[in-house]
mmCIF file of C-alpha atoms in Angstrom:
data_model
loop_
_atom_site.group_PDB
_atom_site.id
_atom_site.type_symbol
_atom_site.label_atom_id
_atom_site.label_comp_id
_atom_site.label_asym_id
_atom_site.label_seq_id
_atom_site.Cartn_x
_atom_site.Cartn_y
_atom_site.Cartn_z
ATOM 1 C CA ALA V 1 -131.430 -176.405 -131.623
ATOM 2 C CA GLN V 2 -127.545 -175.955 -132.046
ATOM 3 C CA THR V 3 -125.544 -178.396 -129.965
ATOM 4 C CA VAL V 4 -121.547 -178.556 -130.049
ATOM 5 C CA THR V 5 -119.816 -182.265 -128.480
ATOM 6 C CA GLN V 6 -116.148 -182.696 -127.496
ATOM 7 C CA SER V 7 -115.693 -186.470 -127.274
ATOM 8 C CA GLN V 8 -111.944 -186.003 -125.381
ATOM 9 C CA PRO V 9 -112.470 -184.559 -121.900
ATOM 10 C CA GLU V 10 -108.742 -184.535 -121.505
ATOM 11 C CA MET V 11 -105.530 -185.162 -123.703
ATOM 12 C CA SER V 12 -102.051 -185.228 -122.929
ATOM 13 C CA VAL V 13 -98.461 -184.652 -125.225
ATOM 14 C CA GLN V 14 -94.940 -184.136 -125.277
ATOM 15 C CA GLU V 15 -93.716 -180.677 -125.991
ATOM 16 C CA ALA V 16 -93.101 -180.146 -129.492
ATOM 17 C CA GLU V 17 -95.634 -182.584 -130.899
ATOM 18 C CA THR V 18 -98.960 -181.948 -132.721
ATOM 19 C CA VAL V 19 -102.465 -182.624 -131.216
ATOM 20 C CA THR V 20 -105.594 -182.537 -133.110
ATOM 21 C CA LEU V 21 -108.526 -182.368 -130.963
ATOM 22 C CA SER V 22 -112.258 -182.899 -131.961
ATOM 23 C CA CYS V 23 -115.616 -180.987 -132.221
ATOM 24 C CA THR V 24 -118.756 -182.098 -133.703
ATOM 25 C CA TYR V 25 -121.858 -179.758 -134.109
ATOM 26 C CA ASP V 26 -124.995 -180.168 -134.868
ATOM 27 C CA THR V 27 -127.265 -177.198 -136.579
ATOM 28 C CA SER V 28 -130.128 -176.368 -138.867
ATOM 29 C CA GLU V 29 -128.453 -173.016 -139.832
ATOM 30 C CA SER V 30 -126.935 -172.936 -143.310
ATOM 31 C CA ASN V 31 -124.978 -169.479 -142.233
ATOM 32 C CA TYR V 32 -122.809 -169.552 -138.971
ATOM 33 C CA TYR V 33 -119.168 -169.114 -137.250
ATOM 34 C CA LEU V 34 -117.224 -171.752 -135.293
ATOM 35 C CA PHE V 35 -114.770 -171.289 -132.599
ATOM 36 C CA TRP V 36 -112.212 -172.898 -130.749
ATOM 37 C CA TYR V 37 -111.386 -170.824 -127.182
ATOM 38 C CA LYS V 38 -108.878 -171.405 -125.324
ATOM 39 C CA GLN V 39 -109.257 -171.184 -121.333
ATOM 40 C CA PRO V 40 -105.613 -171.326 -119.499
ATOM 41 C CA PRO V 41 -105.106 -171.286 -115.679
ATOM 42 C CA SER V 42 -105.918 -167.915 -114.957
ATOM 43 C CA ARG V 43 -109.728 -168.453 -116.262
ATOM 44 C CA GLN V 44 -109.593 -165.859 -119.018
ATOM 45 C CA MET V 45 -111.162 -167.317 -122.226
ATOM 46 C CA ILE V 46 -109.009 -166.366 -125.141
ATOM 47 C CA LEU V 47 -109.998 -166.851 -128.833
ATOM 48 C CA VAL V 48 -107.709 -168.790 -130.882
ATOM 49 C CA ILE V 49 -109.311 -169.245 -134.164
ATOM 50 C CA ARG V 50 -112.342 -168.443 -135.802
ATOM 51 C CA GLN V 51 -114.203 -170.418 -138.928
ATOM 52 C CA GLU V 52 -117.069 -169.083 -140.987
ATOM 53 C CA ALA V 53 -119.233 -171.773 -142.311
ATOM 54 C CA TYR V 54 -119.634 -170.160 -146.000
ATOM 55 C CA LYS V 55 -115.887 -170.275 -146.299
ATOM 56 C CA GLN V 56 -114.066 -173.642 -147.939
ATOM 57 C CA GLN V 57 -110.951 -172.654 -147.149
ATOM 58 C CA ASN V 58 -109.741 -173.779 -143.417
ATOM 59 C CA ALA V 59 -108.642 -171.050 -140.671
ATOM 60 C CA THR V 60 -105.361 -170.949 -139.496
ATOM 61 C CA GLU V 61 -103.413 -168.965 -136.968
ATOM 62 C CA ASN V 62 -99.788 -169.666 -136.759
ATOM 63 C CA ARG V 63 -99.239 -173.041 -135.085
ATOM 64 C CA PHE V 64 -103.258 -173.189 -135.011
ATOM 65 C CA SER V 65 -105.448 -174.721 -137.641
ATOM 66 C CA VAL V 66 -108.696 -176.425 -137.791
ATOM 67 C CA ASN V 67 -110.103 -179.136 -139.799
ATOM 68 C CA PHE V 68 -113.186 -177.756 -141.003
ATOM 69 C CA GLN V 69 -115.983 -180.360 -143.073
ATOM 70 C CA LYS V 70 -119.392 -179.187 -142.937
ATOM 71 C CA ALA V 71 -121.292 -181.857 -144.726
ATOM 72 C CA ALA V 72 -119.695 -183.906 -141.966
ATOM 73 C CA LYS V 73 -120.520 -181.153 -139.234
ATOM 74 C CA SER V 74 -117.074 -181.678 -137.917
ATOM 75 C CA PHE V 75 -114.410 -179.000 -136.939
ATOM 76 C CA SER V 76 -111.424 -180.392 -135.326
ATOM 77 C CA LEU V 77 -108.236 -178.212 -134.160
ATOM 78 C CA LYS V 78 -104.729 -179.195 -134.826
ATOM 79 C CA ILE V 79 -101.845 -177.365 -132.924
ATOM 80 C CA SER V 80 -98.555 -178.112 -134.395
ATOM 81 C CA ASP V 81 -95.393 -177.919 -132.526
ATOM 82 C CA SER V 82 -96.881 -177.706 -129.022
ATOM 83 C CA GLN V 83 -95.925 -175.446 -126.179
ATOM 84 C CA LEU V 84 -96.021 -175.836 -122.553
ATOM 85 C CA GLY V 85 -98.014 -172.494 -122.858
ATOM 86 C CA ASP V 86 -100.819 -174.597 -124.870
ATOM 87 C CA THR V 87 -102.229 -176.166 -121.418
ATOM 88 C CA ALA V 88 -105.322 -175.356 -121.155
ATOM 89 C CA MET V 89 -108.864 -176.483 -121.456
ATOM 90 C CA TYR V 90 -109.901 -175.770 -125.265
ATOM 91 C CA PHE V 91 -113.684 -174.856 -126.173
ATOM 92 C CA CYS V 92 -115.444 -175.661 -129.467
ATOM 93 C CA ALA V 93 -118.270 -173.177 -129.965
ATOM 94 C CA HIS V 94 -120.994 -172.342 -132.640
ATOM 95 C CA TRP V 95 -122.999 -169.281 -133.538
ATOM 96 C CA ALA V 96 -125.833 -168.741 -135.700
ATOM 97 C CA ILE V 97 -125.834 -165.926 -137.655
ATOM 98 C CA GLN V 98 -129.676 -165.841 -137.887
ATOM 99 C CA GLY V 99 -132.078 -167.085 -135.322
ATOM 100 C CA ALA V 100 -130.522 -168.812 -132.301
ATOM 101 C CA GLN V 101 -128.357 -165.189 -131.043
ATOM 102 C CA LYS V 102 -126.107 -167.379 -128.734
ATOM 103 C CA LEU V 103 -122.882 -169.129 -128.807
ATOM 104 C CA VAL V 104 -123.213 -172.727 -127.775
ATOM 105 C CA PHE V 105 -120.339 -174.581 -126.186
ATOM 106 C CA GLY V 106 -119.068 -178.048 -126.138
ATOM 107 C CA GLN V 107 -118.045 -179.671 -122.930
ATOM 108 C CA GLY V 108 -114.038 -178.678 -123.256
ATOM 109 C CA THR V 109 -111.018 -180.766 -123.553
ATOM 110 C CA ARG V 110 -108.500 -180.432 -121.130
ATOM 111 C CA LEU V 111 -105.154 -180.435 -123.122
ATOM 112 C CA THR V 112 -101.867 -180.967 -121.077
ATOM 113 C CA ILE V 113 -98.407 -180.453 -122.765
ATOM 114 C CA ASN V 114 -95.561 -182.308 -120.913
ATOM 115 C CA PRO V 115 -91.951 -180.795 -121.011
ATOM 116 C CA ASN O 1 -107.774 -151.184 -122.760
ATOM 117 C CA ALA O 2 -110.165 -151.901 -120.437
ATOM 118 C CA GLY O 3 -112.567 -154.233 -122.405
ATOM 119 C CA VAL O 4 -114.880 -156.307 -119.991
ATOM 120 C CA THR O 5 -115.160 -155.630 -116.667
ATOM 121 C CA GLN O 6 -116.450 -158.303 -114.258
ATOM 122 C CA THR O 7 -117.160 -157.368 -110.464
ATOM 123 C CA PRO O 8 -116.308 -159.288 -108.283
ATOM 124 C CA LYS O 9 -113.591 -162.050 -109.209
ATOM 125 C CA PHE O 10 -114.955 -164.180 -105.940
ATOM 126 C CA GLN O 11 -117.653 -164.261 -103.658
ATOM 127 C CA VAL O 12 -119.075 -166.447 -101.233
ATOM 128 C CA LEU O 13 -122.897 -165.604 -100.418
ATOM 129 C CA LYS O 14 -124.922 -168.344 -97.851
ATOM 130 C CA THR O 15 -128.320 -169.897 -99.311
ATOM 131 C CA GLY O 16 -130.782 -167.148 -99.619
ATOM 132 C CA GLN O 17 -128.572 -164.514 -100.213
ATOM 133 C CA SER O 18 -129.335 -161.979 -103.400
ATOM 134 C CA MET O 19 -126.439 -160.180 -104.960
ATOM 135 C CA THR O 20 -125.380 -158.353 -108.246
ATOM 136 C CA LEU O 21 -122.536 -159.557 -110.351
ATOM 137 C CA GLN O 22 -121.478 -156.436 -112.255
ATOM 138 C CA CYS O 23 -120.214 -156.671 -115.755
ATOM 139 C CA ALA O 24 -119.412 -153.559 -117.733
ATOM 140 C CA GLN O 25 -117.682 -153.005 -121.406
ATOM 141 C CA ASP O 26 -116.328 -149.726 -123.148
ATOM 142 C CA MET O 27 -116.122 -151.279 -126.475
ATOM 143 C CA ASN O 28 -119.791 -149.895 -127.560
ATOM 144 C CA HIS O 29 -120.735 -153.322 -128.095
ATOM 145 C CA GLU O 30 -124.415 -154.044 -128.997
ATOM 146 C CA TYR O 31 -124.666 -157.775 -127.890
ATOM 147 C CA MET O 32 -123.680 -158.639 -124.016
ATOM 148 C CA SER O 33 -124.187 -162.058 -122.220
ATOM 149 C CA TRP O 34 -124.016 -164.042 -118.906
ATOM 150 C CA TYR O 35 -122.576 -167.864 -118.908
ATOM 151 C CA ARG O 36 -122.019 -170.131 -116.014
ATOM 152 C CA GLN O 37 -119.330 -172.538 -116.472
ATOM 153 C CA ASP O 38 -119.564 -175.647 -114.803
ATOM 154 C CA PRO O 39 -117.125 -178.855 -114.711
ATOM 155 C CA GLY O 40 -118.118 -181.059 -117.537
ATOM 156 C CA MET O 41 -120.445 -178.969 -119.183
ATOM 157 C CA GLY O 42 -118.713 -176.023 -121.080
ATOM 158 C CA LEU O 43 -120.080 -173.042 -120.723
ATOM 159 C CA ARG O 44 -123.749 -172.448 -120.652
ATOM 160 C CA LEU O 45 -126.060 -169.079 -121.754
ATOM 161 C CA ILE O 46 -127.899 -167.966 -118.979
ATOM 162 C CA HIS O 47 -129.164 -164.429 -120.223
ATOM 163 C CA TYR O 48 -128.101 -162.013 -123.103
ATOM 164 C CA SER O 49 -129.106 -158.609 -124.575
ATOM 165 C CA VAL O 50 -128.813 -157.234 -128.140
ATOM 166 C CA GLY O 51 -128.857 -153.478 -127.007
ATOM 167 C CA ALA O 52 -129.922 -151.397 -124.168
ATOM 168 C CA GLY O 53 -133.551 -152.095 -123.155
ATOM 169 C CA ILE O 54 -133.580 -155.310 -124.838
ATOM 170 C CA THR O 55 -133.232 -159.236 -122.910
ATOM 171 C CA ASP O 56 -133.801 -162.387 -123.441
ATOM 172 C CA GLN O 57 -133.402 -165.940 -121.816
ATOM 173 C CA GLY O 58 -130.925 -168.249 -122.318
ATOM 174 C CA GLU O 59 -130.383 -172.054 -121.705
ATOM 175 C CA VAL O 60 -130.514 -171.790 -117.675
ATOM 176 C CA PRO O 61 -132.209 -168.732 -116.677
ATOM 177 C CA ASN O 62 -133.762 -169.528 -113.620
ATOM 178 C CA GLY O 63 -132.796 -167.872 -110.180
ATOM 179 C CA TYR O 64 -131.060 -164.839 -112.386
ATOM 180 C CA ASN O 65 -132.337 -161.482 -113.633
ATOM 181 C CA VAL O 66 -131.111 -158.701 -115.639
ATOM 182 C CA SER O 67 -131.045 -155.807 -117.176
ATOM 183 C CA ARG O 68 -129.820 -153.315 -119.912
ATOM 184 C CA SER O 69 -130.434 -150.116 -119.213
ATOM 185 C CA THR O 70 -126.900 -148.488 -120.774
ATOM 186 C CA THR O 71 -125.320 -149.847 -123.674
ATOM 187 C CA GLU O 72 -122.300 -149.990 -121.286
ATOM 188 C CA ASP O 73 -123.842 -152.171 -118.208
ATOM 189 C CA PHE O 74 -125.297 -155.400 -118.067
ATOM 190 C CA PRO O 75 -125.664 -156.829 -114.462
ATOM 191 C CA LEU O 76 -126.521 -160.153 -113.601
ATOM 192 C CA ARG O 77 -128.684 -160.573 -109.917
ATOM 193 C CA LEU O 78 -129.428 -163.450 -107.905
ATOM 194 C CA LEU O 79 -132.661 -163.454 -106.311
ATOM 195 C CA SER O 80 -131.816 -165.851 -103.881
ATOM 196 C CA ALA O 81 -128.826 -168.027 -103.777
ATOM 197 C CA ALA O 82 -128.989 -171.584 -103.711
ATOM 198 C CA PRO O 83 -125.852 -173.992 -103.528
ATOM 199 C CA SER O 84 -126.506 -175.246 -107.376
ATOM 200 C CA GLN O 85 -125.870 -171.271 -107.995
ATOM 201 C CA THR O 86 -122.256 -172.448 -107.662
ATOM 202 C CA SER O 87 -120.323 -172.040 -110.278
ATOM 203 C CA VAL O 88 -118.002 -169.795 -112.306
ATOM 204 C CA TYR O 89 -119.741 -166.944 -114.059
ATOM 205 C CA PHE O 90 -118.551 -165.161 -117.508
ATOM 206 C CA CYS O 91 -119.523 -161.730 -118.955
ATOM 207 C CA ALA O 92 -119.304 -161.293 -122.820
ATOM 208 C CA SER O 93 -119.781 -158.679 -125.661
ATOM 209 C CA SER O 94 -120.076 -158.785 -129.193
ATOM 210 C CA SER O 95 -120.319 -155.593 -131.136
ATOM 211 C CA SER O 96 -123.306 -157.012 -132.966
ATOM 212 C CA TRP O 97 -124.991 -160.296 -132.906
ATOM 213 C CA ARG O 98 -124.052 -160.882 -136.212
ATOM 214 C CA ASN O 99 -120.410 -160.525 -135.278
ATOM 215 C CA ALA O 100 -120.189 -163.246 -133.358
ATOM 216 C CA GLU O 101 -116.471 -162.565 -131.904
ATOM 217 C CA ALA O 102 -117.183 -162.440 -128.183
ATOM 218 C CA PHE O 103 -114.815 -160.709 -125.645
ATOM 219 C CA PHE O 104 -114.862 -162.250 -122.359
ATOM 220 C CA GLY O 105 -114.630 -160.513 -118.514
ATOM 221 C CA GLN O 106 -112.465 -162.466 -116.059
ATOM 222 C CA GLY O 107 -114.781 -164.625 -114.540
ATOM 223 C CA THR O 108 -116.346 -164.753 -110.634
ATOM 224 C CA ARG O 109 -116.146 -167.790 -108.879
ATOM 225 C CA LEU O 110 -119.095 -167.719 -106.510
ATOM 226 C CA THR O 111 -119.788 -170.248 -104.002
ATOM 227 C CA VAL O 112 -123.003 -170.584 -101.944
ATOM 228 C CA VAL O 113 -122.819 -172.664 -98.983
#
């Protein structure tokens, strides 16, 4: 069974700083997707970034980038030039393309950006 | 663009009552799922469906029932509400089980007293 672990329950940084959220996962699948979702106080789940396991190049979306280490089963999210609007819960998630057919989430990291 | 619509947004139930959380999507997605979110536990899968007429259990299915009679709708039924079912519930859909990019509804905060 797939598992996803986020070891940082809470993080806090100053506006404009760079912050990295950690995620590790365990899977027996060779082909899968990894995601970071953002959940602001509005409760809406918003897709931040997506990585396909067979792609070696790390995904980037504007100020958001990932460090995908497949052998180490590590998938961290880096937020550059952090903004007040980045304050949210962040969830790491795993999806196996074959087999389980379900999105498995980590416990979440509550990120606060301070002015 | 409606996307995934969940109703209601908030609900208070008494122990033993039953209710249905509604979920509808207008994107013609094959795959739909229900999650519950509890503090410190992330989102956990309750039930999912890979197409009309096909449903399966997720990680925490006990006390919940689903059906999928159309592509658009995937209601979640609480058979006899218990305080342990107090949670925030999310419905999600994806174009297929091969395309994992999930679109989420706005969530339902359910309190069972």
